């Protein structure tokens, strides 16, 4: 009899523990599933804050922002696994979105509106991520020393006439890795290596600094042409520091490869986190970010190009003129990232 009682008691304890566990899990899930969205973002612009606040006012859905660089955020999501509070991930390069998808950190987010608004080459083929803004990686040139008629393509930058005149940041930067990936995709691996080698030969100095520093170096006479993302020129021209404005004013913008594939572009983009329990609201948020109004704020505040073709670009961007963009699927940039890094190492592009 005692034995039967013991068995019965154990059974009751185990069942009750299991129930507690279920209740706890449910509570945790309910916590995660709420009228708020947790956004892991690499973007660090004041305009974003304003945009998020407006969304909160319109929908009552609160946006909790976790800021860090994209590699840190991706690592965080990996470590957190199914316990991750992240609903959305924003990065500033397509290569990283591809990486996040490959690491199984995102989920498909299908939306009629998004498939209509975001052009095909600016989103994942399975809707794991969408571009929010575009940036063009252009050639800037000294207005004083360079006749823009001498400029044509990225490929022509290895021409001997640019020996010791070319400024570009280091190869560990993802913008350069994505540009390199686009060259591999368009011209093949061997030709891309020859190109990288030629670029190294034409360096005005060993790569250092960010994109803005390349423009400053042109004004300082260290080189005559540089490769930078367009919005950095916008930042210089709108700086509070007069020396930065002077640097920005000393260069012209040239969009390469207009007679063939077009200028290399990249995006900042967004995807829904794999373990988000708030997918409907997350998609609603992405849909909001690609509306004409929000896209115009994005474009104006950070000197980027909207992905929504109906949105109007800022006067500054208009002043640089319209350009043909390389419509290479951005997924390719992520796929070819490793090969790009290998070529950089081989040609000793620091
Ligand atoms: Fe940037």
Coordinates of C-alpha atoms and ligand atoms in Angstrom, one line a residue:
X1 CA 0.0 0.0 0.0
X2 CA 2.8 2.4 0.9
X3 CA 4.5 1.6 -2.4
X4 CA 1.3 2.4 -4.3
X5 CA 1.0 5.7 -2.5
X6 CA 4.6 6.6 -3.2
X7 CA 4.2 5.8 -6.9
X8 CA 0.9 7.9 -7.0
X9 CA 2.6 10.8 -5.3
X10 CA 5.6 10.8 -7.6
X11 CA 3.2 10.8 -10.6
X12 CA 1.3 13.7 -9.2
X13 CA 4.5 15.7 -8.6
X14 CA 5.8 15.0 -12.1
X15 CA 2.5 15.9 -13.7
X16 CA 2.3 19.1 -11.7
X17 CA 5.9 20.1 -12.6
X18 CA 5.1 19.5 -16.2
X19 CA 2.1 21.7 -16.0
X20 CA 4.2 24.4 -14.3
X21 CA 6.7 24.1 -17.1
X22 CA 4.0 24.5 -19.7
X23 CA 2.5 27.5 -17.9
X24 CA 6.0 29.1 -17.8
X25 CA 6.7 28.4 -21.5
X26 CA 3.3 29.9 -22.3
X27 CA 4.0 33.0 -20.2
X28 CA 7.3 33.4 -21.9
X29 CA 5.7 33.1 -25.3
X30 CA 3.0 35.5 -24.4
X31 CA 5.7 38.0 -23.3
X32 CA 7.5 37.7 -26.6
X33 CA 4.2 37.9 -28.4
X34 CA 3.1 41.4 -27.6
X35 CA 2.1 44.7 -29.1
X36 CA 5.7 45.6 -29.4
X37 CA 8.5 44.8 -31.8
X38 CA 12.2 44.3 -31.0
X39 CA 14.4 45.6 -33.7
X40 CA 18.0 44.7 -34.0
X41 CA 19.6 47.4 -36.1
X42 CA 22.9 48.5 -37.5
X43 CA 21.5 51.8 -38.7
X44 CA 22.4 54.7 -36.4
X45 CA 20.7 57.6 -37.9
X46 CA 18.5 60.2 -36.0
X47 CA 15.9 60.0 -38.9
X48 CA 15.2 56.4 -38.0
X49 CA 14.2 57.4 -34.5
X50 CA 11.6 59.8 -35.9
X51 CA 10.3 57.2 -38.3
X52 CA 9.9 54.6 -35.6
X53 CA 8.1 57.1 -33.3
X54 CA 5.6 57.9 -36.1
X55 CA 4.9 54.2 -36.5
X56 CA 4.3 53.8 -32.8
X57 CA 1.8 56.7 -32.9
X58 CA 0.0 55.3 -35.9
X59 CA -0.3 51.7 -34.7
X60 CA 0.2 51.6 -31.0
X61 CA 2.9 49.0 -31.7
X62 CA 6.0 49.9 -29.7
X63 CA 9.5 49.6 -31.2
X64 CA 12.3 48.5 -28.9
X65 CA 15.6 49.3 -30.6
X66 CA 18.8 47.2 -29.9
X67 CA 21.7 48.9 -31.7
X68 CA 25.0 47.3 -32.5
X69 CA 27.0 46.5 -35.6
X70 CA 25.5 43.9 -37.9
X71 CA 28.1 41.2 -37.2
X72 CA 27.5 41.6 -33.5
X73 CA 23.7 41.4 -34.0
X74 CA 24.0 38.3 -36.1
X75 CA 26.2 36.7 -33.5
X76 CA 23.7 37.7 -30.8
X77 CA 20.8 36.1 -32.7
X78 CA 22.8 32.9 -33.1
X79 CA 23.6 32.7 -29.4
X80 CA 20.1 33.5 -28.4
X81 CA 18.6 30.9 -30.8
X82 CA 14.9 30.4 -30.2
X83 CA 15.0 32.5 -27.0
X84 CA 16.0 35.6 -29.1
X85 CA 13.7 38.6 -28.5
X86 CA 14.5 39.9 -32.0
X87 CA 11.5 40.4 -34.3
X88 CA 13.5 42.2 -37.0
X89 CA 17.0 42.7 -38.2
X90 CA 18.3 45.7 -40.1
X91 CA 21.7 45.8 -41.6
X92 CA 23.5 48.2 -43.9
X93 CA 24.7 45.7 -46.5
X94 CA 23.0 43.0 -48.5
X95 CA 26.0 40.6 -47.9
X96 CA 25.1 40.5 -44.2
X97 CA 21.4 39.8 -44.8
X98 CA 22.4 36.9 -47.0
X99 CA 24.7 35.7 -44.2
X100 CA 21.8 36.0 -41.7
X101 CA 19.5 34.0 -44.0
X102 CA 22.2 31.3 -44.5
X103 CA 22.6 31.0 -40.8
X104 CA 18.9 30.3 -40.5
X105 CA 18.2 33.5 -38.5
X106 CA 15.5 34.9 -40.7
X107 CA 12.1 33.7 -42.0
X108 CA 10.2 34.4 -45.2
X109 CA 7.9 37.4 -44.9
X110 CA 5.4 37.3 -47.8
X111 CA 3.4 40.4 -48.5
X112 CA 1.5 41.5 -51.5
X113 CA 2.4 45.1 -50.9
X114 CA 6.1 44.4 -50.4
X115 CA 6.3 42.3 -53.6
X116 CA 4.7 45.2 -55.5
X117 CA 6.8 48.0 -54.1
X118 CA 10.3 46.6 -53.7
X119 CA 12.0 45.9 -57.0
X120 CA 13.0 42.3 -57.7
X121 CA 16.8 42.8 -57.6
X122 CA 16.6 44.6 -54.2
X123 CA 15.0 41.7 -52.2
X124 CA 15.6 38.1 -51.4
X125 CA 14.2 35.7 -54.0
X126 CA 12.3 33.9 -51.2
X127 CA 11.3 37.1 -49.3
X128 CA 13.7 36.6 -46.3
X129 CA 14.8 40.2 -46.6
X130 CA 13.9 43.4 -48.4
X131 CA 16.0 46.5 -49.3
X132 CA 15.0 49.7 -47.5
X133 CA 17.4 52.2 -49.1
X134 CA 19.9 52.1 -51.9
X135 CA 23.4 53.5 -51.9
X136 CA 25.6 53.8 -55.0
X137 CA 29.4 53.1 -54.7
X138 CA 30.7 55.8 -57.1
X139 CA 33.9 57.4 -58.2
X140 CA 34.6 60.8 -56.8
X141 CA 37.2 63.0 -58.5
X142 CA 39.1 66.2 -57.8
X143 CA 37.2 68.9 -59.7
X144 CA 40.6 70.8 -59.9
X145 CA 42.7 68.0 -61.3
X146 CA 40.5 65.5 -63.1
X147 CA 38.5 65.9 -66.2
X148 CA 35.4 63.6 -65.7
X149 CA 35.5 62.8 -69.3
X150 CA 38.5 60.6 -68.5
X151 CA 36.4 58.4 -66.3
X152 CA 34.4 55.5 -67.6
X153 CA 34.2 52.3 -65.6
X154 CA 35.4 50.5 -62.4
X155 CA 37.5 48.4 -64.8
X156 CA 39.3 51.4 -66.3
X157 CA 40.5 52.5 -62.8
X158 CA 43.4 50.0 -63.3
X159 CA 44.6 52.2 -66.2
X160 CA 48.2 53.4 -65.7
X161 CA 47.0 57.0 -66.0
X162 CA 45.7 56.6 -62.4
X163 CA 49.0 55.4 -61.0
X164 CA 49.4 56.6 -57.4
X165 CA 46.2 58.6 -57.7
X166 CA 43.4 56.3 -56.4
X167 CA 42.0 56.4 -52.9
X168 CA 39.9 53.7 -51.4
X169 CA 39.4 52.2 -47.9
X170 CA 40.6 48.8 -46.7
X171 CA 39.4 45.5 -48.0
X172 CA 38.0 44.4 -44.6
X173 CA 35.1 46.8 -45.2
X174 CA 32.0 45.0 -46.4
X175 CA 31.2 47.8 -49.0
X176 CA 34.4 47.0 -50.8
X177 CA 33.8 43.2 -50.4
X178 CA 30.4 43.7 -52.1
X179 CA 31.9 45.8 -54.9
X180 CA 34.5 43.1 -55.5
X181 CA 31.7 40.4 -55.4
X182 CA 29.9 42.4 -58.1
X183 CA 33.1 42.5 -60.2
X184 CA 33.6 38.7 -59.8
X185 CA 29.9 38.1 -60.8
X186 CA 30.2 40.3 -63.9
X187 CA 33.7 39.6 -65.1
X188 CA 34.6 36.2 -63.7
X189 CA 37.1 35.3 -61.0
X190 CA 40.4 35.6 -63.0
X191 CA 39.5 39.0 -64.5
X192 CA 38.4 40.2 -61.0
X193 CA 41.8 39.2 -59.6
X194 CA 43.6 41.1 -62.3
X195 CA 41.4 44.1 -61.6
X196 CA 42.1 44.0 -57.8
X197 CA 45.8 43.8 -58.6
X198 CA 45.6 46.8 -60.9
X199 CA 43.7 48.8 -58.3
X200 CA 46.4 48.0 -55.6
X201 CA 49.1 49.2 -58.1
X202 CA 47.2 52.5 -58.5
X203 CA 46.7 53.2 -54.7
X204 CA 47.7 56.7 -53.8
X205 CA 48.4 55.4 -50.3
X206 CA 48.0 52.3 -48.2
X207 CA 44.2 52.0 -47.6
X208 CA 43.1 53.7 -44.4
X209 CA 40.1 55.5 -42.9
X210 CA 36.5 55.5 -43.9
X211 CA 34.8 56.7 -47.1
X212 CA 34.8 60.3 -45.9
X213 CA 38.5 60.2 -45.3
X214 CA 39.1 59.4 -49.0
X215 CA 37.4 62.6 -50.0
X216 CA 39.4 64.6 -47.4
X217 CA 42.5 63.1 -48.8
X218 CA 41.6 64.3 -52.3
X219 CA 41.3 67.8 -51.0
X220 CA 44.6 67.4 -49.2
X221 CA 46.2 66.4 -52.5
X222 CA 47.0 62.8 -51.5
X223 CA 45.2 61.5 -54.5
X224 CA 42.9 62.5 -57.3
X225 CA 40.1 60.0 -57.5
X226 CA 38.3 57.8 -54.9
X227 CA 35.6 55.2 -54.5
X228 CA 32.9 56.0 -51.9
X229 CA 29.3 55.5 -51.1
X230 CA 27.2 58.4 -52.2
X231 CA 25.6 59.3 -48.9
X232 CA 29.0 60.0 -47.3
X233 CA 29.4 62.9 -49.7
X234 CA 26.0 64.1 -48.6
X235 CA 27.2 63.9 -45.0
X236 CA 30.3 65.9 -45.8
X237 CA 28.4 68.6 -47.7
X238 CA 25.9 69.0 -44.8
X239 CA 28.5 68.8 -42.0
X240 CA 28.9 71.5 -39.3
X241 CA 32.6 71.4 -39.8
X242 CA 33.7 73.8 -42.6
X243 CA 36.7 71.6 -43.5
X244 CA 34.4 68.7 -44.2
X245 CA 32.2 70.9 -46.4
X246 CA 35.3 72.1 -48.3
X247 CA 36.3 68.4 -48.9
X248 CA 32.8 67.6 -50.2
X249 CA 32.8 70.6 -52.5
X250 CA 36.2 69.8 -53.9
X251 CA 35.0 66.6 -55.6
X252 CA 32.5 65.7 -58.3
X253 CA 30.4 62.5 -58.5
X254 CA 30.9 60.1 -61.4
X255 CA 28.6 57.1 -61.9
X256 CA 30.7 54.4 -63.5
X257 CA 29.7 51.8 -66.1
X258 CA 26.8 53.7 -67.5
X259 CA 27.3 52.2 -71.0
X260 CA 27.2 48.6 -69.7
X261 CA 25.8 47.0 -66.5
X262 CA 25.5 50.2 -64.5
X263 CA 26.9 51.5 -61.2
X264 CA 27.3 49.1 -58.3
X265 CA 24.6 49.6 -55.6
X266 CA 24.1 48.2 -52.2
X267 CA 21.2 48.4 -49.8
X268 CA 20.4 48.8 -46.2
X269 CA 17.7 46.2 -45.6
X270 CA 15.5 44.3 -43.2
X271 CA 14.3 40.8 -42.5
X272 CA 11.9 39.2 -40.0
X273 CA 13.8 37.2 -37.3
X274 CA 13.3 33.4 -37.5
X275 CA 11.9 33.1 -34.0
X276 CA 9.7 36.2 -34.0
X277 CA 6.2 35.5 -32.7
X278 CA 5.0 38.8 -34.0
X279 CA 5.4 38.2 -37.7
X280 CA 2.2 40.0 -38.7
X281 CA 3.2 43.2 -36.9
X282 CA 6.8 42.8 -38.2
X283 CA 5.6 42.7 -41.8
X284 CA 3.3 45.6 -41.1
X285 CA 6.4 47.5 -39.9
X286 CA 8.4 46.7 -43.1
X287 CA 5.4 47.7 -45.2
X288 CA 5.4 51.0 -43.4
X289 CA 9.1 51.6 -44.0
X290 CA 8.6 51.3 -47.8
X291 CA 5.7 53.7 -48.0
X292 CA 6.4 56.7 -50.2
X293 CA 6.4 59.1 -47.2
X294 CA 8.8 57.2 -45.1
X295 CA 11.1 56.5 -48.0
X296 CA 11.4 60.2 -48.7
X297 CA 12.4 60.8 -45.1
X298 CA 15.0 58.0 -45.3
X299 CA 16.3 59.4 -48.6
X300 CA 16.5 63.0 -47.5
X301 CA 17.8 62.5 -43.9
X302 CA 20.6 60.2 -44.8
X303 CA 21.2 61.1 -48.5
X304 CA 20.2 57.6 -49.7
X305 CA 18.1 56.5 -52.6
X306 CA 14.6 55.2 -51.9
X307 CA 13.8 51.6 -53.0
X308 CA 10.2 52.7 -53.6
X309 CA 10.3 54.0 -57.2
X310 CA 7.4 56.4 -56.4
X311 CA 9.4 58.2 -53.6
X312 CA 11.1 61.4 -54.6
X313 CA 14.9 61.8 -53.9
X314 CA 16.4 64.8 -52.3
X315 CA 17.6 67.8 -54.2
X316 CA 21.2 66.9 -53.5
X317 CA 20.8 63.5 -55.0
X318 CA 19.0 65.0 -57.9
X319 CA 21.9 67.3 -58.4
X320 CA 24.2 64.3 -59.0
X321 CA 22.0 63.3 -61.8
X322 CA 20.1 60.1 -62.7
X323 CA 22.1 57.0 -63.2
X324 CA 21.8 53.4 -64.4
X325 CA 22.2 50.9 -61.6
X326 CA 23.7 47.4 -61.8
X327 CA 20.6 45.2 -61.4
X328 CA 22.7 42.2 -60.3
X329 CA 20.7 40.3 -57.7
X330 CA 22.1 41.4 -54.3
X331 CA 22.0 37.8 -53.1
X332 CA 25.0 37.3 -55.3
X333 CA 27.0 39.8 -53.2
X334 CA 26.6 37.5 -50.2
X335 CA 27.3 34.3 -52.1
X336 CA 30.5 35.7 -53.6
X337 CA 31.7 37.4 -50.4
X338 CA 34.2 34.6 -49.5
X339 CA 35.8 34.7 -53.0
X340 CA 36.0 38.4 -52.8
X341 CA 37.9 38.2 -49.5
X342 CA 40.3 35.6 -50.9
X343 CA 41.1 37.7 -53.9
X344 CA 41.8 40.8 -51.6
X345 CA 44.2 38.6 -49.6
X346 CA 45.9 37.3 -52.7
X347 CA 46.6 40.7 -54.2
X348 CA 47.5 42.1 -50.7
X349 CA 44.8 44.8 -50.7
X350 CA 45.1 45.6 -47.1
Ligands
LIG1 FE1 28.0 53.4 -44.1

